Short mmCIF file of C-alpha atoms in Angstrom, two decimals:
data_model
loop_
_atom_site.label_atom_id
_atom_site.label_comp_id
_atom_site.label_asym_id
_atom_site.label_seq_id
_atom_site.Cartn_x
_atom_site.Cartn_y
_atom_site.Cartn_z
CA MET A 1 0.00 -0.11 -0.17
CA PRO A 2 1.60 3.35 -0.80
CA GLN A 3 2.57 5.92 1.82
CA ARG A 4 -0.15 8.88 1.93
CA ASP A 5 1.54 12.26 1.50
CA LEU A 6 0.49 15.30 3.10
CA VAL A 7 -1.95 16.33 0.35
CA SER A 8 -4.37 12.99 0.87
CA TRP A 9 -4.35 13.23 4.38
CA TYR A 10 -4.73 16.87 5.00
CA PRO A 11 -6.21 18.64 1.85
CA LYS A 12 -8.15 21.12 3.76
CA ASP A 13 -5.60 21.76 6.48
CA VAL A 14 -2.87 22.67 4.33
CA LEU A 15 -5.94 25.60 3.03
CA CYS A 16 -6.55 26.40 6.63
CA PHE A 17 -2.73 27.08 7.51
CA CYS A 18 -2.75 29.08 4.53
CA VAL A 19 -5.69 31.20 5.74
CA ASN A 20 -4.11 31.59 9.11
CA THR A 21 -0.56 32.61 9.13
CA LYS A 22 0.47 35.14 11.27
CA SER A 23 3.60 36.93 9.30
CA LEU A 24 5.38 36.90 5.91
CA VAL A 25 7.91 34.07 7.50
CA GLN A 26 5.12 31.91 8.18
CA THR A 27 3.75 32.48 4.68
CA GLN A 28 6.84 31.76 2.87
CA GLN A 29 7.46 28.35 4.91
CA LEU A 30 4.15 27.39 4.03
CA HIS A 31 4.74 28.47 0.53
CA ALA A 32 7.62 26.22 0.38
CA LEU A 33 5.58 23.40 2.37
CA ALA A 34 3.20 23.55 -0.56
CA ILE A 35 5.80 22.80 -3.30
CA ILE A 36 7.70 20.32 -1.60
CA HIS A 37 4.69 18.15 -1.53
CA GLY A 38 3.14 18.94 -4.90
CA LEU A 39 0.43 21.40 -3.83
CA LEU A 40 1.54 24.48 -6.12
CA PRO A 41 1.00 25.59 -8.48
CA THR A 42 -1.89 22.89 -9.18
CA SER A 43 -4.17 24.19 -6.62
CA THR A 44 -5.64 27.04 -7.23
CA SER A 45 -7.19 27.44 -3.95
CA ILE A 46 -4.10 27.69 -1.98
CA SER A 47 -2.48 29.87 -4.45
CA ALA A 48 -5.08 32.42 -4.31
CA ALA A 49 -5.00 31.80 -0.13
CA LEU A 50 -0.99 32.34 -0.43
CA ILE A 51 -1.38 35.18 -2.72
CA LEU A 52 -3.85 36.93 -0.26
CA ARG A 53 -1.34 36.48 2.45
CA TYR A 54 1.78 37.73 0.76
CA ALA A 55 -0.12 40.79 0.28
CA ALA A 56 -0.99 41.19 3.68
CA PHE A 57 2.26 41.09 5.08
CA SER A 58 4.68 42.42 2.13
CA SER A 59 4.49 45.25 -0.47
CA ASN A 60 6.37 43.15 -2.95
CA SER A 61 4.25 42.39 -5.53
CA ARG A 62 6.34 40.53 -8.11
CA ILE A 63 5.82 37.34 -5.88
CA VAL A 64 2.01 37.81 -6.09
CA GLN A 65 2.18 38.21 -10.02
CA MET A 66 4.30 35.23 -10.12
CA MET A 67 1.92 32.95 -8.11
CA PHE A 68 -0.92 34.00 -10.21
CA ASN A 69 1.04 33.40 -13.48
CA GLN A 70 2.11 30.12 -12.41
CA SER A 71 -1.13 29.15 -11.91
CA LEU A 72 -2.40 29.93 -15.14
CA PRO A 73 -2.09 27.30 -17.18
CA PHE A 74 -3.54 24.46 -14.74
CA LEU A 75 -6.67 26.91 -14.49
CA ARG A 76 -7.40 30.20 -15.40
CA SER A 77 -11.00 31.61 -13.52
CA ALA A 78 -12.43 34.58 -12.45
CA PHE A 79 -11.81 33.34 -8.79
CA LEU A 80 -8.25 33.83 -9.29
CA ASP A 81 -8.34 36.77 -11.14
CA ASN A 82 -10.76 38.62 -8.64
CA THR A 83 -7.84 37.30 -5.88
CA LEU A 84 -5.15 38.95 -7.80
CA ILE A 85 -7.18 42.36 -8.08
CA ARG A 86 -8.20 42.24 -4.29
CA ALA A 87 -4.39 41.35 -3.37
CA ARG A 88 -2.96 44.14 -5.35
CA THR A 89 -5.56 46.55 -3.83
CA MET A 90 -4.31 45.38 -0.53
CA MET A 91 -0.96 46.57 -1.36
CA GLY A 92 -1.92 49.76 -2.15
CA VAL A 93 -0.76 49.84 -5.77
CA ALA A 94 -0.69 52.90 -7.19
CA ASP A 95 -3.64 53.34 -9.79
CA VAL A 96 -5.21 50.44 -8.88
CA HIS A 97 -8.40 51.12 -10.83
CA ILE A 98 -6.48 50.83 -14.12
CA PHE A 99 -4.93 47.33 -13.17
CA THR A 100 -7.62 46.37 -12.21
CA PHE A 101 -9.28 47.67 -15.79
CA ASP A 102 -6.50 45.81 -17.22
CA VAL A 103 -7.10 42.49 -15.22
CA TYR A 104 -11.00 42.68 -16.42
CA ASN A 105 -10.20 43.27 -19.99
CA GLY A 106 -7.78 40.06 -19.95
CA MET A 107 -10.32 38.07 -18.22
CA LEU A 108 -12.62 38.98 -21.11
CA GLY A 109 -9.91 38.47 -23.73
CA SER A 110 -9.11 35.03 -22.42
CA GLY A 111 -12.30 33.98 -22.31
CA VAL A 112 -13.02 33.95 -18.44
CA VAL A 113 -16.41 34.74 -17.78
CA PRO A 114 -16.65 37.15 -14.66
CA HIS A 115 -19.11 36.06 -11.98
CA ASP A 116 -21.01 37.94 -9.45
CA HIS A 117 -18.23 39.01 -7.14
CA THR A 118 -16.03 40.74 -10.20
CA PHE A 119 -18.54 43.25 -11.66
CA PRO A 120 -19.18 44.97 -7.95
CA PHE A 121 -15.60 45.23 -7.56
CA VAL A 122 -14.96 47.11 -10.74
CA LEU A 123 -18.33 48.86 -10.65
CA LYS A 124 -17.21 50.40 -7.27
CA LEU A 125 -13.48 51.47 -8.81
CA CYS A 126 -15.47 53.19 -11.75
CA THR A 127 -17.71 54.76 -8.83
CA ASP A 128 -14.56 55.95 -6.97
CA TYR A 129 -12.49 57.02 -9.92
CA THR A 130 -15.40 58.48 -11.70
CA GLU A 131 -14.79 56.22 -14.61
CA ILE A 132 -18.19 56.65 -16.36
CA LYS A 133 -17.25 55.52 -19.69
CA LYS A 134 -15.96 52.36 -18.53
CA GLY A 135 -18.66 51.82 -15.84
CA LEU A 136 -21.45 52.18 -18.73
CA GLU A 137 -19.48 49.32 -20.35
CA VAL A 138 -19.55 47.16 -17.70
CA HIS A 139 -23.10 47.84 -17.26
CA GLY A 140 -23.39 46.36 -21.09
CA MET A 141 -21.41 43.35 -20.36
CA LEU A 142 -23.02 42.28 -17.26
CA MET A 143 -26.56 42.47 -19.16
CA LYS A 144 -24.95 40.43 -21.80
CA LEU A 145 -23.94 37.62 -19.32
CA GLY A 146 -27.42 37.86 -17.07
CA PHE A 147 -26.01 39.27 -14.25
CA ASP A 148 -28.54 42.20 -14.39
CA TYR A 149 -30.82 39.69 -12.58
CA ASP A 150 -28.18 39.51 -9.29
CA VAL A 151 -29.52 42.06 -6.37
CA PHE A 152 -25.48 42.33 -5.06
CA VAL A 153 -24.56 43.53 -8.65
CA ASN A 154 -27.55 45.69 -8.90
CA ASN A 155 -26.96 47.60 -5.58
CA THR A 156 -23.57 48.63 -6.73
CA LEU A 157 -24.58 49.67 -10.37
CA LEU A 158 -27.22 51.73 -8.50
CA LEU A 159 -24.93 53.57 -6.36
CA PHE A 160 -22.43 53.90 -9.64
CA TYR A 161 -25.44 55.68 -11.79
CA GLY A 162 -25.99 58.00 -8.31
CA SER A 163 -22.25 58.90 -7.71
CA PHE A 164 -22.00 61.01 -10.98
CA GLY A 165 -25.92 62.43 -10.88
CA ASP A 166 -27.72 60.13 -13.06
CA LEU A 167 -30.71 59.81 -11.01
CA ALA A 168 -33.05 58.69 -14.28
CA GLY A 169 -30.28 55.95 -14.30
CA ALA A 170 -30.23 55.04 -10.98
CA ARG A 171 -34.30 54.63 -10.48
CA THR A 172 -34.03 52.74 -13.72
CA VAL A 173 -31.76 50.02 -12.43
CA PHE A 174 -34.12 50.39 -9.17
CA ASN A 175 -37.18 50.02 -11.21
CA GLU A 176 -36.08 47.16 -13.22
CA MET A 177 -34.28 45.13 -10.09
CA PRO A 178 -36.28 41.75 -10.26
CA LYS A 179 -35.13 41.04 -6.63
CA ARG A 180 -34.55 44.09 -3.73
CA ASP A 181 -33.17 43.85 -0.69
CA LEU A 182 -32.63 46.14 2.40
CA VAL A 183 -29.55 47.40 0.78
CA SER A 184 -31.17 48.25 -2.33
CA TRP A 185 -33.84 50.36 -0.81
CA ASN A 186 -31.25 52.03 1.41
CA SER A 187 -29.14 52.89 -1.61
CA VAL A 188 -31.70 54.33 -3.57
CA ILE A 189 -32.30 56.75 -0.60
CA ARG A 190 -28.90 57.41 -0.07
CA VAL A 191 -28.59 58.33 -4.02
CA PHE A 192 -31.53 60.88 -3.74
CA SER A 193 -30.42 62.52 -0.29
CA ASP A 194 -27.17 62.81 -1.54
CA SER A 195 -28.27 64.68 -4.89
CA LYS A 196 -30.32 66.79 -2.81
CA CYS A 197 -33.62 65.18 -4.21
CA TYR A 198 -35.53 65.67 -1.06
CA PHE A 199 -38.99 64.80 -1.96
CA GLU A 200 -37.71 61.87 -3.66
CA ALA A 201 -35.86 60.43 -0.91
CA ILE A 202 -39.24 61.17 1.38
CA GLY A 203 -41.21 59.18 -1.70
CA VAL A 204 -39.00 56.35 -1.65
CA ILE A 205 -39.33 55.28 2.10
CA LYS A 206 -42.93 56.17 1.81
CA GLU A 207 -42.80 53.45 -1.01
CA MET A 208 -40.85 50.90 1.18
CA PHE A 209 -43.35 51.40 4.05
CA LEU A 210 -46.54 50.33 1.84
CA TRP A 211 -45.06 47.86 -1.08
CA SER A 212 -41.81 46.74 0.49
CA GLU A 213 -41.63 43.24 2.03
CA PHE A 214 -38.46 44.79 3.89
CA LYS A 215 -39.33 47.44 6.45
CA PRO A 216 -37.08 49.97 7.24
CA ASN A 217 -33.72 49.63 9.37
CA VAL A 218 -31.51 51.65 11.17
CA VAL A 219 -29.95 52.73 8.55
CA SER A 220 -33.16 53.55 6.41
CA VAL A 221 -34.30 55.56 9.52
CA VAL A 222 -30.89 57.49 9.60
CA SER A 223 -30.26 58.26 6.08
CA VAL A 224 -34.12 59.71 6.04
CA LEU A 225 -34.26 61.73 9.03
CA PRO A 226 -31.63 64.18 7.82
CA VAL A 227 -33.95 64.45 4.78
CA CYS A 228 -37.15 65.19 6.81
CA ALA A 229 -35.01 67.71 8.89
CA VAL A 230 -34.55 69.84 5.72
CA LEU A 231 -37.59 69.84 4.91
CA GLU A 232 -39.10 70.56 8.27
CA ASP A 233 -41.46 67.53 7.69
CA GLU A 234 -42.12 67.16 11.51
CA ILE A 235 -45.19 64.73 10.28
CA MET A 236 -43.00 62.55 8.66
CA VAL A 237 -40.60 62.54 11.50
CA SER A 238 -42.95 61.59 14.10
CA GLU A 239 -44.41 58.79 11.80
CA ILE A 240 -40.96 57.34 11.21
CA HIS A 241 -40.44 57.99 15.13
CA CYS A 242 -43.61 56.03 16.11
CA TYR A 243 -42.32 53.19 13.59
CA GLY A 244 -39.36 53.20 15.45
CA ILE A 245 -40.52 52.50 18.88
CA LYS A 246 -42.90 50.11 17.35
CA VAL A 247 -40.01 47.50 16.12
CA GLY A 248 -37.74 48.72 18.77
CA LEU A 249 -35.43 50.78 16.53
CA ASP A 250 -35.63 53.70 19.43
CA CYS A 251 -33.12 52.15 21.95
CA GLN A 252 -30.15 52.44 18.98
CA VAL A 253 -28.09 55.30 19.65
CA SER A 254 -27.62 56.27 16.27
CA THR A 255 -31.61 56.57 15.49
CA GLY A 256 -31.87 58.31 19.06
CA ASN A 257 -29.22 60.91 17.80
CA ALA A 258 -31.00 61.32 14.45
CA PHE A 259 -34.49 61.76 16.01
CA VAL A 260 -33.23 64.61 18.70
CA ASP A 261 -31.61 66.41 15.53
CA ALA A 262 -34.60 65.91 13.11
CA TYR A 263 -37.05 67.11 15.75
CA GLY A 264 -34.40 70.19 16.68
CA LYS A 265 -34.55 71.07 12.90
CA CYS A 266 -38.31 70.87 12.92
CA LEU A 267 -38.56 73.46 15.54
CA ASN A 268 -40.08 70.85 17.95
CA VAL A 269 -37.69 71.41 20.74
CA GLU A 270 -39.84 69.41 23.34
CA SER A 271 -40.04 66.26 21.19
CA SER A 272 -36.23 66.52 20.82
CA ARG A 273 -35.75 66.63 24.21
CA ARG A 274 -38.09 64.08 25.23
CA VAL A 275 -36.17 61.67 23.00
CA PHE A 276 -32.86 63.10 24.23
CA ASP A 277 -33.87 62.41 28.11
CA GLU A 278 -35.16 58.74 27.40
CA MET A 279 -31.93 57.61 25.49
CA VAL A 280 -30.53 54.76 27.51
CA GLU A 281 -27.07 55.11 26.30
CA ARG A 282 -25.53 58.79 24.66
CA ASN A 283 -22.34 59.57 22.88
CA VAL A 284 -20.87 62.69 21.81
CA VAL A 285 -23.18 63.21 18.97
CA SER A 286 -26.07 63.23 21.32
CA TRP A 287 -24.94 66.05 23.50
CA ASN A 288 -23.91 67.51 20.18
CA ALA A 289 -27.51 67.24 18.53
CA MET A 290 -29.15 68.48 21.74
CA ILE A 291 -27.27 71.23 22.01
CA GLY A 292 -27.47 72.13 18.46
CA THR A 293 -31.15 72.15 18.97
CA PHE A 294 -31.10 74.48 21.62
CA ALA A 295 -28.77 76.79 19.54
CA HIS A 296 -30.74 76.45 16.72
CA ASN A 297 -34.35 77.23 18.08
CA GLY A 298 -32.69 80.29 20.04
CA PHE A 299 -32.34 78.60 23.41
CA ASN A 300 -29.06 79.95 24.46
CA ASN A 301 -29.46 79.22 28.15
CA HIS A 302 -30.69 75.65 27.53
CA ALA A 303 -27.56 75.15 25.45
CA LEU A 304 -25.06 76.59 27.78
CA GLU A 305 -26.74 74.35 30.60
CA SER A 306 -26.44 71.46 28.31
CA PHE A 307 -23.02 72.40 27.51
CA ARG A 308 -21.76 72.30 31.48
CA TRP A 309 -23.74 69.29 31.98
CA CYS A 310 -21.47 67.51 29.33
CA SER A 311 -18.27 68.99 29.90
CA PRO A 312 -17.18 67.38 32.96
CA THR A 313 -18.03 64.06 31.68
CA SER A 314 -15.14 62.13 30.05
CA LEU A 315 -16.38 62.21 26.43
CA ASN A 316 -13.81 63.19 23.81
CA ILE A 317 -15.99 66.28 22.29
CA PRO A 318 -14.19 68.07 19.88
CA ARG A 319 -14.02 71.92 19.37
CA ALA A 320 -16.82 71.93 16.59
CA VAL A 321 -19.55 70.87 19.81
CA TRP A 322 -18.03 73.70 22.25
CA ASN A 323 -18.64 76.66 19.60
CA GLN A 324 -21.87 76.20 19.75
CA PRO A 325 -22.70 77.27 23.10
CA LEU A 326 -19.51 78.98 23.30
CA THR A 327 -21.31 81.94 21.18
CA ARG A 328 -24.29 83.92 22.45
CA GLY A 329 -25.59 86.98 20.07
CA GLY A 330 -22.23 86.70 18.18
CA SER A 331 -19.80 86.77 21.22
CA PRO A 332 -18.08 84.43 23.17
CA GLN A 333 -18.92 83.00 26.40
CA PRO A 334 -15.41 83.29 28.31
CA LYS A 335 -16.21 81.20 31.20
CA CYS A 336 -17.14 78.02 29.20
CA ALA A 337 -14.33 78.94 26.82
CA ALA A 338 -11.97 79.08 29.61
CA ARG A 339 -12.91 75.29 30.91
CA VAL A 340 -11.58 74.12 27.32
CA GLY A 341 -8.76 76.55 27.10
CA VAL A 342 -10.05 78.63 24.56
CA SER A 343 -9.02 82.35 24.93
CA GLU A 344 -11.20 85.20 25.51
CA SER A 345 -9.59 86.96 22.29
CA ASP A 346 -10.54 83.94 20.11
CA THR A 347 -13.15 84.38 17.64
CA PRO A 348 -15.72 81.79 16.37
CA GLN A 349 -13.58 80.81 13.39
CA ASP A 350 -10.56 80.12 15.57
CA ILE A 351 -12.12 77.73 17.83
#
């Protein structure tokens, strides 16, 4: 009976070791071990794991490219190309979008079909680097290959169109999605909100309440409340608040902060203060929102009092927060200023 080698005894363990190496030296040792026992360059999964570990511990891109090239004769797959793109991104390669586009074009030229992890990454780079023409090209290709039915791909595509202000394109992608998830709804709300199309953003959240199988979550609420605040739509804020209480979102610090701020900008100081008082946990944003509410509505004494309450705490409060109650009628308040080391001669712009 032939003696079993490391490959037949521990195929999964070798891959596990690759994923869990803690240093460059360990990665190099495991790389050598894999070569000795015939695992490389034939095992694409182990090659991919080692590529990512080298990227994590080294800035030498040559070893990463070498391992990729050695694996190509055995199996050229989208998985391996995606791994190379991810590794080069981790290493902080200059002009990573150009490199990614070259890899993507090489995949297509070699007959390798990109999969659902390829398109979102390429589209995100198109978004980050405003490569509109390339993004439109990628959109055409993913439709040709049938990935326009993939919710993850569509969510990234929606943000791509929204990033350069093509709201009609973003809305078309959203409307034609055969399947949506919470990210889809939150993404389209974000697109309209970022583009200052506030009424459209409100329309989407209402549509979400009425027709979607997914109901607003923390991200949805925190995204739409600033829109309500800009429009001073207190009724919508109250409706969302009732919903948040019903489903337990009001217990979240982030939603509590958003409600305090939204009520304050809708000139409802009483509701803003009630939400603040009922918060189980507060952070610097909570105090900032409450102080800002008082200052926005002309309750300067209340703003200063809140300031005095929060200032002795261990909160790491930035100067932008202190600046709100430090001015009343355009003049700095010297007693408060002294407590944070701000000179009486400093102007609000200096603080």
